[in-house]
C-alpha positions as a printed Julia matrix, in Angstrom:
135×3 Matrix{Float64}:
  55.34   -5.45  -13.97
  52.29   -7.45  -13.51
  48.86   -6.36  -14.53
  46.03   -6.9   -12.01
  43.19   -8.57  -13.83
  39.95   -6.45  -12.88
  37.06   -9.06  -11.85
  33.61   -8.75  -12.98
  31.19  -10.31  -10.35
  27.39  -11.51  -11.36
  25.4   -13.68   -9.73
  23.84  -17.4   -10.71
  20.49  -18.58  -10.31
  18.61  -21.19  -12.28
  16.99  -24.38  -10.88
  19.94  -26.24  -10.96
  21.91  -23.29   -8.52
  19.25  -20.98   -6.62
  22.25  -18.66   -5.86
  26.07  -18.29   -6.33
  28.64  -16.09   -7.3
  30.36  -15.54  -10.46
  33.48  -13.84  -11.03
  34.52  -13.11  -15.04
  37.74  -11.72  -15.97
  35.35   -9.72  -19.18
  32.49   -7.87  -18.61
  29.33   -9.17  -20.13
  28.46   -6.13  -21.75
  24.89   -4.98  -22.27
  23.65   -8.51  -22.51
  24.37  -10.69  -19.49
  23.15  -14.17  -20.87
  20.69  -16.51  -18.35
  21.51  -17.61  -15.62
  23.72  -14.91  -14.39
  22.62  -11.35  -13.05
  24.34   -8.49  -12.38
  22.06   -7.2    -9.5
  23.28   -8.96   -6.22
  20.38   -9.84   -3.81
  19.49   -8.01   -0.72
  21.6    -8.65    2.0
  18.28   -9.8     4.07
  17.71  -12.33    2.07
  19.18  -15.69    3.18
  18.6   -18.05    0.99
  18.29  -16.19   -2.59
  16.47  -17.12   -5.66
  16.16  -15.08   -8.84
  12.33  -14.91  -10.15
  12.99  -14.67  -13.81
   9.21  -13.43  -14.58
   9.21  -11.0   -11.95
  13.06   -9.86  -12.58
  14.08  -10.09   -9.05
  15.25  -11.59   -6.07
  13.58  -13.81   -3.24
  13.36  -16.05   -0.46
  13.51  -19.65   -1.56
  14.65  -21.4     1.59
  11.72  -22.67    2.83
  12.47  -22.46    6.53
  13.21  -18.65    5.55
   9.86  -18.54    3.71
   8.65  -20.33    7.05
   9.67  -17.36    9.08
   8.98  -14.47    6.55
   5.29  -16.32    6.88
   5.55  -15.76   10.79
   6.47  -12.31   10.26
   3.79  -11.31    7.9
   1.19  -13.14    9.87
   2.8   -10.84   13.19
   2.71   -7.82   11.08
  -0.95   -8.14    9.86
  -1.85   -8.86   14.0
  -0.24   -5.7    14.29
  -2.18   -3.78   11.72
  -5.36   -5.17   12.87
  -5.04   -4.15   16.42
  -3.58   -0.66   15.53
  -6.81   -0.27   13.39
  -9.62   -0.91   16.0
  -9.36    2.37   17.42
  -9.63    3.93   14.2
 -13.33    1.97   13.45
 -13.85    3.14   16.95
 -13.45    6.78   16.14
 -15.35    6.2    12.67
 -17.82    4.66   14.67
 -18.15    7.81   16.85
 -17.69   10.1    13.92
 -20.41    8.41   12.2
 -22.97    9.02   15.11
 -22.12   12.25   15.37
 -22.63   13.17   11.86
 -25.93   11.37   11.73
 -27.1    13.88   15.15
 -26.31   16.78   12.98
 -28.14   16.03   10.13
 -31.03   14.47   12.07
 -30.83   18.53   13.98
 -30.61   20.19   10.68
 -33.45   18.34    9.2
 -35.46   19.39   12.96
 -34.17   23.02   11.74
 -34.74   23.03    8.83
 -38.54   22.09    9.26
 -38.94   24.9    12.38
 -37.67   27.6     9.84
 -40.17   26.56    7.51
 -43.01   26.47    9.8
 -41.87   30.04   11.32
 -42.05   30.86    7.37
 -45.35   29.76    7.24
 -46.58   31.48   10.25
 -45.41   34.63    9.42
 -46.57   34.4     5.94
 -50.01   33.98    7.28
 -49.38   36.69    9.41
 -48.13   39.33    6.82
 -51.47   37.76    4.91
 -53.91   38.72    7.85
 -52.1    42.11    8.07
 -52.42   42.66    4.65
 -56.14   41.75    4.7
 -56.91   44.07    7.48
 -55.33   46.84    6.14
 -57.14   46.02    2.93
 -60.51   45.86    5.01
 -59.5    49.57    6.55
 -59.53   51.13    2.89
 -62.75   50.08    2.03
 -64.31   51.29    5.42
């Protein structure tokens, strides 16, 4: 009988080889030397590069990067125009909210002059009934 040799895969990248596949007959271990990793790149990826400061995987294909730029520059466009009618409503929501504090203020200053009045008022009362006493 013939033992089947389990393969180990990991995955090249250095300058020299932005991507490839390795297959090992032993496992690494804990310690997978450079330039092999043991985390394959996303599938969406088509041209893949390992950023060794960052500890993961990117676009290096520069007609990929080309088109990721397109997309990001579509998706911002997007974002943008989704976003006006939200500084539309703040817009509104700003007005509004400076009409109700421009009305409380107006309030506010009625209730104190109706204080006022009938302060002078309960004064004049109080001074008439004062002047009925001494009669």
């Amino acid at each position: 009988m013939t033992e089947e040799t389990k393969t180990y895969i990991y995955y090249r990248s250095d300058n020299q080889v932005p991507f490839a596949i390795d297959r090992e007959e032993q496992p690494f271990g804990d310690y997978i030397p450079w330039p092999f990793v043991a985390e394959a790149p996303d599938p969406s990826i088509q041209s893949p590069k390992y950023d060794w400061n960052k500890r993961e995987w990117y676009e290096y294909k520069p007609d990929a990067q080309g088109q990721l730029i397109n997309q990001l520059s579509a998706d911002v466009k997007d974002v943008k125009t989704d976003t006006e009618p939200i500084k539309e409503d703040k817009t509104t929501i700003d007005q509004t909210l400076t009409s109700l504090q421009t009305g409380q203020t107006t309030i506010g200053q009625q209730v104190g002059n109706v204080v006022d009045m009938m302060s002078q008022m309960m004064a004049a009362m109080t001074t008439g009934d004062a002047g009925k006493e001494a009669e």
